[in-house]
PDB file of C-alpha atoms in Angstrom:
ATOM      1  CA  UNK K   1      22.718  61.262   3.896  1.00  0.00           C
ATOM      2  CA  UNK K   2      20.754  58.076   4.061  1.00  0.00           C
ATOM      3  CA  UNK K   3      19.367  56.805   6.994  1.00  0.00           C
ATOM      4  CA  UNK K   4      20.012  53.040   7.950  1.00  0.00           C
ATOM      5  CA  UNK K   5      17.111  50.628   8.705  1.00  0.00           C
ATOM      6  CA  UNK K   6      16.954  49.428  11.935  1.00  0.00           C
ATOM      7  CA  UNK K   7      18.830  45.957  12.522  1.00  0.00           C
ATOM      8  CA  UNK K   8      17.093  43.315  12.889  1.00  0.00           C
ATOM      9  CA  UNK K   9      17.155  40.513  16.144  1.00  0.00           C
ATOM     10  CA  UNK K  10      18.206  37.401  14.991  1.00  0.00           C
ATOM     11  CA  UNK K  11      18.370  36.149  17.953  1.00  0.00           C
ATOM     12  CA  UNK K  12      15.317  34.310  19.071  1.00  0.00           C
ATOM     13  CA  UNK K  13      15.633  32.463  15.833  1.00  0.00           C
ATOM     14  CA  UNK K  14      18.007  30.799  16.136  1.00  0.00           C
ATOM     15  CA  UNK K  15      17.439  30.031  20.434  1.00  0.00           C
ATOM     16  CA  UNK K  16      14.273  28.532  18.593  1.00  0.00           C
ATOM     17  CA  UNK K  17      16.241  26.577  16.351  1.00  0.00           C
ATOM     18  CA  UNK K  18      18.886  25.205  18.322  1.00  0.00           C
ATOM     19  CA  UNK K  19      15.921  24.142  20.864  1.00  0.00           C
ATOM     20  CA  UNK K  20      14.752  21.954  18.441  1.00  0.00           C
ATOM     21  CA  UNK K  21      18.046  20.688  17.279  1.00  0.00           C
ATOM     22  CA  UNK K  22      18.610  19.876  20.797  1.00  0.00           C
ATOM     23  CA  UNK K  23      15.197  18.094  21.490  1.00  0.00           C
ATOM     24  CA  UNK K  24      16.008  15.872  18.381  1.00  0.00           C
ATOM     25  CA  UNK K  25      19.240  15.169  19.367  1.00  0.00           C
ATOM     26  CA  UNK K  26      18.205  13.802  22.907  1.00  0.00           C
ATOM     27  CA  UNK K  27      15.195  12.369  21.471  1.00  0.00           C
ATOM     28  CA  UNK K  28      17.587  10.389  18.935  1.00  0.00           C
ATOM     29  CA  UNK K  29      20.044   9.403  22.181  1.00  0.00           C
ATOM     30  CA  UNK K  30      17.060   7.801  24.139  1.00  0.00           C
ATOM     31  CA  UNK K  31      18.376   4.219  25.600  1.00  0.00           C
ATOM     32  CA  UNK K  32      15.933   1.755  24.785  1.00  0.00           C
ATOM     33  CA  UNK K  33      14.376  -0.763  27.397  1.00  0.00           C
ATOM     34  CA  UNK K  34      16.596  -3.467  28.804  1.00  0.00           C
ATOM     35  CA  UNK K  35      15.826  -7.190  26.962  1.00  0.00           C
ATOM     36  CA  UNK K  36      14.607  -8.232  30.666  1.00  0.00           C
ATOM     37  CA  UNK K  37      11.950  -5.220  31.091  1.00  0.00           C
ATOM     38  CA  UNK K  38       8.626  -6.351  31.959  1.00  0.00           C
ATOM     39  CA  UNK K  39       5.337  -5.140  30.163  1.00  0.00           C
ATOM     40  CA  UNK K  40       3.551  -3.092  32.735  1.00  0.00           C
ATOM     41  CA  UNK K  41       1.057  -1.846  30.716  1.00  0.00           C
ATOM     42  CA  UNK K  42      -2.987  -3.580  31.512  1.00  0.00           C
ATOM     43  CA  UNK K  43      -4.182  -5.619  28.724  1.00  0.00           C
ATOM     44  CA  UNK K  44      -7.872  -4.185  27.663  1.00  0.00           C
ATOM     45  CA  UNK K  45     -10.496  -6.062  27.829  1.00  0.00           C
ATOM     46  CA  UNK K  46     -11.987  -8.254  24.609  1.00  0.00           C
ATOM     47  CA  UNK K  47     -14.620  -5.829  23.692  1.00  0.00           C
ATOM     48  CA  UNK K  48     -17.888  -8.343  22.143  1.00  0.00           C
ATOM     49  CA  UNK K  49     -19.185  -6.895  18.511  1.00  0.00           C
ATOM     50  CA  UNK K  50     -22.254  -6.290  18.384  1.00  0.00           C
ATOM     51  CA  UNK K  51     -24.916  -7.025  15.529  1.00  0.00           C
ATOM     52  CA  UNK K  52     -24.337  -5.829  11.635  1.00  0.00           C
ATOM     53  CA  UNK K  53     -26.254  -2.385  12.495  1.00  0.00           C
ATOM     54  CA  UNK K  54     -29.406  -2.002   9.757  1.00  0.00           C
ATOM     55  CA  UNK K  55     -28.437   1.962   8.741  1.00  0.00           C
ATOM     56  CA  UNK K  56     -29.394   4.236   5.844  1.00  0.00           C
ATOM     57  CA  UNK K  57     -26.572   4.204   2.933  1.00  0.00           C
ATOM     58  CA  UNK K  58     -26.539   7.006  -0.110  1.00  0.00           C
ATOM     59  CA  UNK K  59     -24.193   3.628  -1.632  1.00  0.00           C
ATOM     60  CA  UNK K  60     -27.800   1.524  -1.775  1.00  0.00           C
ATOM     61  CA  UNK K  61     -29.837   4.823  -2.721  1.00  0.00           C
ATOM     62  CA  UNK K  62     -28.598   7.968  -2.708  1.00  0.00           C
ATOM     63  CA  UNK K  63     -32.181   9.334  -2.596  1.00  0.00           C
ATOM     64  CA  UNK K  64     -33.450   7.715   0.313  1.00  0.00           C
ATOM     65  CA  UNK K  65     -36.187   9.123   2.655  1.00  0.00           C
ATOM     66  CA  UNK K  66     -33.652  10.192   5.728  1.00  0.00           C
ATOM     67  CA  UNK K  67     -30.341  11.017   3.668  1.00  0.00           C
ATOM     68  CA  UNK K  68     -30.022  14.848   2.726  1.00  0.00           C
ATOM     69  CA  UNK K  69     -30.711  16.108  -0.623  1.00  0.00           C
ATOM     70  CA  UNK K  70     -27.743  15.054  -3.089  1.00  0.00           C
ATOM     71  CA  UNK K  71     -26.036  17.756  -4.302  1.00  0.00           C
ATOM     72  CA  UNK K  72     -25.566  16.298  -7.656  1.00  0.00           C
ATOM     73  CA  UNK K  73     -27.237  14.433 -10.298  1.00  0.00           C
ATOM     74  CA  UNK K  74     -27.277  10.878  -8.972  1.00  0.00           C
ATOM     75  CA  UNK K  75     -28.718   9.902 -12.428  1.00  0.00           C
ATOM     76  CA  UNK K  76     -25.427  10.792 -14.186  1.00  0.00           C
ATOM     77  CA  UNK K  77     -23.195   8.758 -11.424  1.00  0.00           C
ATOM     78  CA  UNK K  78     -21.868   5.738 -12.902  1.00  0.00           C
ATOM     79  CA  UNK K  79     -19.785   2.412 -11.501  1.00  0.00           C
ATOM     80  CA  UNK K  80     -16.333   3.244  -9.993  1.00  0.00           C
ATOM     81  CA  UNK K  81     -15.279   0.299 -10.476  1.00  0.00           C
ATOM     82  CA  UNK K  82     -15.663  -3.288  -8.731  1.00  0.00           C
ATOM     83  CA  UNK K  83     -17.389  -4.100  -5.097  1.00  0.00           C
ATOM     84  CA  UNK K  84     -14.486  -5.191  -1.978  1.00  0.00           C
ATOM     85  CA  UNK K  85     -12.842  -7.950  -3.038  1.00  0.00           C
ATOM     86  CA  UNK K  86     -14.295  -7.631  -6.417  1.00  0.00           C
ATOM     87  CA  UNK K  87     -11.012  -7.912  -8.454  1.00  0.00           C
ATOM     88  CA  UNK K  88     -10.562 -11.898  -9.379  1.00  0.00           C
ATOM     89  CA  UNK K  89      -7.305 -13.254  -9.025  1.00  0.00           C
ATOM     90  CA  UNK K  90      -5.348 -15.241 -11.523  1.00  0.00           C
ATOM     91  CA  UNK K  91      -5.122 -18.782 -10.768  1.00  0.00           C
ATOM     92  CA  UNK K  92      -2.443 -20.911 -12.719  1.00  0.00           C
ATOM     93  CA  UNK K  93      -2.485 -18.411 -15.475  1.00  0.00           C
ATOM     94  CA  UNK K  94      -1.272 -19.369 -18.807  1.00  0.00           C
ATOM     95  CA  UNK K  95       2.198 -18.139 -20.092  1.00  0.00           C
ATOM     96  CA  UNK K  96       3.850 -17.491 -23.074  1.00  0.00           C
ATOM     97  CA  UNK K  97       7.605 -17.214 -24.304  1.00  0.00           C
ATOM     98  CA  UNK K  98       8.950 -13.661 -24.153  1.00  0.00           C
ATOM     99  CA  UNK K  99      10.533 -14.031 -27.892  1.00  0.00           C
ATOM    100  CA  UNK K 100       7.033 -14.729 -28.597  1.00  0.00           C
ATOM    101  CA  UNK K 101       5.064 -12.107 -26.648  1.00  0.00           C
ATOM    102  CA  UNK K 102       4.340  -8.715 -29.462  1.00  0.00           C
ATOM    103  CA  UNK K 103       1.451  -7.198 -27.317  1.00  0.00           C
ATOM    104  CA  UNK K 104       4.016  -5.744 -24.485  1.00  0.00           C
ATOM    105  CA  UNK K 105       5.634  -2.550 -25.869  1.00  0.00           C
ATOM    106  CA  UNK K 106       9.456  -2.419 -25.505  1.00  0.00           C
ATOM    107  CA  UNK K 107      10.485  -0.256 -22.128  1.00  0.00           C
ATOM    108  CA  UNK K 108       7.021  -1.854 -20.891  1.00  0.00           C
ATOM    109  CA  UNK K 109       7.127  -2.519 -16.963  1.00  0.00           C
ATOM    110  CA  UNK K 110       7.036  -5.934 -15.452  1.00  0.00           C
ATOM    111  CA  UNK K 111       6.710  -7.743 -11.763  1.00  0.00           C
ATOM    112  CA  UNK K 112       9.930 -10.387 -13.031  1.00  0.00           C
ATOM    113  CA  UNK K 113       9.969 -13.314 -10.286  1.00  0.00           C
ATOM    114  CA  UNK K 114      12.908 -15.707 -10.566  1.00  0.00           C
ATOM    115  CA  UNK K 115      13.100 -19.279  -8.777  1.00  0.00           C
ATOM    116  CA  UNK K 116      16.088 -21.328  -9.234  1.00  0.00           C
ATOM    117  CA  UNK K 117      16.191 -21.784 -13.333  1.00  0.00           C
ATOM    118  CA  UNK K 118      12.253 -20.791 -13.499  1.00  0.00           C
ATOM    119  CA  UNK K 119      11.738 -16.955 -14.499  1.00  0.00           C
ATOM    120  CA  UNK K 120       8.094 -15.337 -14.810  1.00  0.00           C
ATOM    121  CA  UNK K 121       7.335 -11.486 -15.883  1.00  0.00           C
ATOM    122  CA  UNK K 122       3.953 -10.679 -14.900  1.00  0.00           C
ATOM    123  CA  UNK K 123       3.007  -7.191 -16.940  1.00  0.00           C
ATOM    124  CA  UNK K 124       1.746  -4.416 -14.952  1.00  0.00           C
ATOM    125  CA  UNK K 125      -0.947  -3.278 -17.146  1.00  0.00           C
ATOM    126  CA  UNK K 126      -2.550  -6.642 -16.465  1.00  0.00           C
ATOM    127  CA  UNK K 127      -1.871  -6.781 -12.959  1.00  0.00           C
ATOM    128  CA  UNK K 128      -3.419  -3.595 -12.572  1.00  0.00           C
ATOM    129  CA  UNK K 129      -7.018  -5.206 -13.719  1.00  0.00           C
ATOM    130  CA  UNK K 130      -6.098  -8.505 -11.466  1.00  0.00           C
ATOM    131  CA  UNK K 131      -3.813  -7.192  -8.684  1.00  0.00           C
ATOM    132  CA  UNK K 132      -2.833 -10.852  -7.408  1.00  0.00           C
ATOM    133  CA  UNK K 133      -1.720 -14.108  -9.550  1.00  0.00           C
ATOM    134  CA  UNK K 134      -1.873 -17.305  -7.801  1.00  0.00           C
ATOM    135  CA  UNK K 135       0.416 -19.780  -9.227  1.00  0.00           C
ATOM    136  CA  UNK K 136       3.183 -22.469  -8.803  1.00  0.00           C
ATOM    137  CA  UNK K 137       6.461 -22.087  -9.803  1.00  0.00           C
ATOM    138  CA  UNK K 138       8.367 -25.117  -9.577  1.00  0.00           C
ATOM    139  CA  UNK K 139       7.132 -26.723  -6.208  1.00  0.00           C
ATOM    140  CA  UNK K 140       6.822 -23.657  -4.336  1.00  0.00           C
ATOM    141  CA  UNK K 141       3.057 -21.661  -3.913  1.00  0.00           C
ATOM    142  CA  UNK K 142       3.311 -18.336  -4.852  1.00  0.00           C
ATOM    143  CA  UNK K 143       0.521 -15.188  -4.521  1.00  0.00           C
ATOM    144  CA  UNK K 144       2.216 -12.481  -6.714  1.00  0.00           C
ATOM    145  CA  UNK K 145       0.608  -9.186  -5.491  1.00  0.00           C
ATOM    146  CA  UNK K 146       0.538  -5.416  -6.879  1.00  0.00           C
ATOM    147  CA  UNK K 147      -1.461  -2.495  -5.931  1.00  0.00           C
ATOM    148  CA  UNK K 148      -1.377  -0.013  -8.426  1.00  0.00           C
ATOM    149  CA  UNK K 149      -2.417   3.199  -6.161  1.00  0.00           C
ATOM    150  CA  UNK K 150       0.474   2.044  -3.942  1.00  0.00           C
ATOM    151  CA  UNK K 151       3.080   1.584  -6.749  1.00  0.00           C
ATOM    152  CA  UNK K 152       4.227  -1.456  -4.911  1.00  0.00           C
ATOM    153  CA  UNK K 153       4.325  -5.350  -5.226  1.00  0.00           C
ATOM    154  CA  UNK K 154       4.698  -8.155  -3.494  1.00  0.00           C
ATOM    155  CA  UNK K 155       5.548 -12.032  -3.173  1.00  0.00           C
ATOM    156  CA  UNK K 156       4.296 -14.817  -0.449  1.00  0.00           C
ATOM    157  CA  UNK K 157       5.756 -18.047  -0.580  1.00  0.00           C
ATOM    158  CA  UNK K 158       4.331 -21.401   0.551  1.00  0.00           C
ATOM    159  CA  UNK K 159       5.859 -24.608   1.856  1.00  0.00           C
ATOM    160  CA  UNK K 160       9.513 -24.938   0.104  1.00  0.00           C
ATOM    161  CA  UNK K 161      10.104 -21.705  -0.708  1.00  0.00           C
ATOM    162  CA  UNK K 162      13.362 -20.242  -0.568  1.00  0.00           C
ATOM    163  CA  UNK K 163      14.588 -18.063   2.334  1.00  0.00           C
ATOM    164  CA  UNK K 164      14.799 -14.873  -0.003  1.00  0.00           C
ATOM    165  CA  UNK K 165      12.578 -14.322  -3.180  1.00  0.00           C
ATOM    166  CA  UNK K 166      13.619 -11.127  -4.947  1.00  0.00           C
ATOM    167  CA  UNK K 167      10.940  -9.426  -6.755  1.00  0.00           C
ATOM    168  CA  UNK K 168      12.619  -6.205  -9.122  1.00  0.00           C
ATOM    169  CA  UNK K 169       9.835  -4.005 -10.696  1.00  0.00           C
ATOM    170  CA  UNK K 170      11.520  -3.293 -13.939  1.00  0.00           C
TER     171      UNK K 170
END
């Protein structure tokens, strides 16, 4: 004859779970704050900046007297890539007409902008190396944005724009 392995208590499993099934359910009910409530809260104070602070940086020299030993070669590092606000933007850049364009391969993405009968397809792998486009299409101002470690894009609009400018990523 076998012997049978103890049963197991369930039990305070699932009290656990339905506590927190619970809590997210009240926490989901909460009424919010009438329109007339009042801020109560006590504004902080405007805190003065003080001066640009003179300090040791490994970015300026990784070797310098103060900074610990680097734990790598700092003779083999190389560029990552631009300083802040390194990237230039496009300013009226210069388009051609799609049936004419050979360099884009065919399922290649685009940032397509249309405005009234005006349509503009901004390639990714070129807004990757510029990450904003400032042009004019029709009347209206226009910064076309991407940021490619974000995956996203985006449109502002100046003066005569539109309510709603719809931006697909195709």
């Amino acid at each position: 004859m076998r012997a049978r392995a103890p049963r197991r208590r369930r039990a305070p499993l699932g009290v656990a779970a339905a506590t927190v099934a619970l809590g997210l359910l009240l926490s989901s009910c909460a009424t919010p704050a009438p329109e007339d409530a009042v801020d109560q809260r006590t504004p902080s104070p405007d805190l003065e900046l003080g001066p640009f602070e003179d300090v040791l940086s490994a970015i300026d020299d990784p070797t310098a007297e103060g900074l610990p030993e680097p734990l790598i070669d700092v003779d083999r590092l190389i560029s990552g890539g631009p300083p802040p606000d390194g990237i230039p933007a496009l300013v009226d850049p210069v388009y051609e007409d799609a049936a004419d364009v050979d360099w884009l391969e065919d399922p290649e993405p685009v940032l397509a902008i249309s405005l009234d009968d005006d349509h503009r397809a901004f390639p990714v792998r070129v807004m990757v190396w510029h990450e904003i486009v400032n042009d004019t299409i029709g009347d209206v101002p226009v910064a076309v944005t991407y940021s490619f470690q974000r995956e996203c894009s985006g449109v502002q609009a100046g003066s005569g724009a539109p309510q709603q400018i719809v931006v697909p990523l195709s």
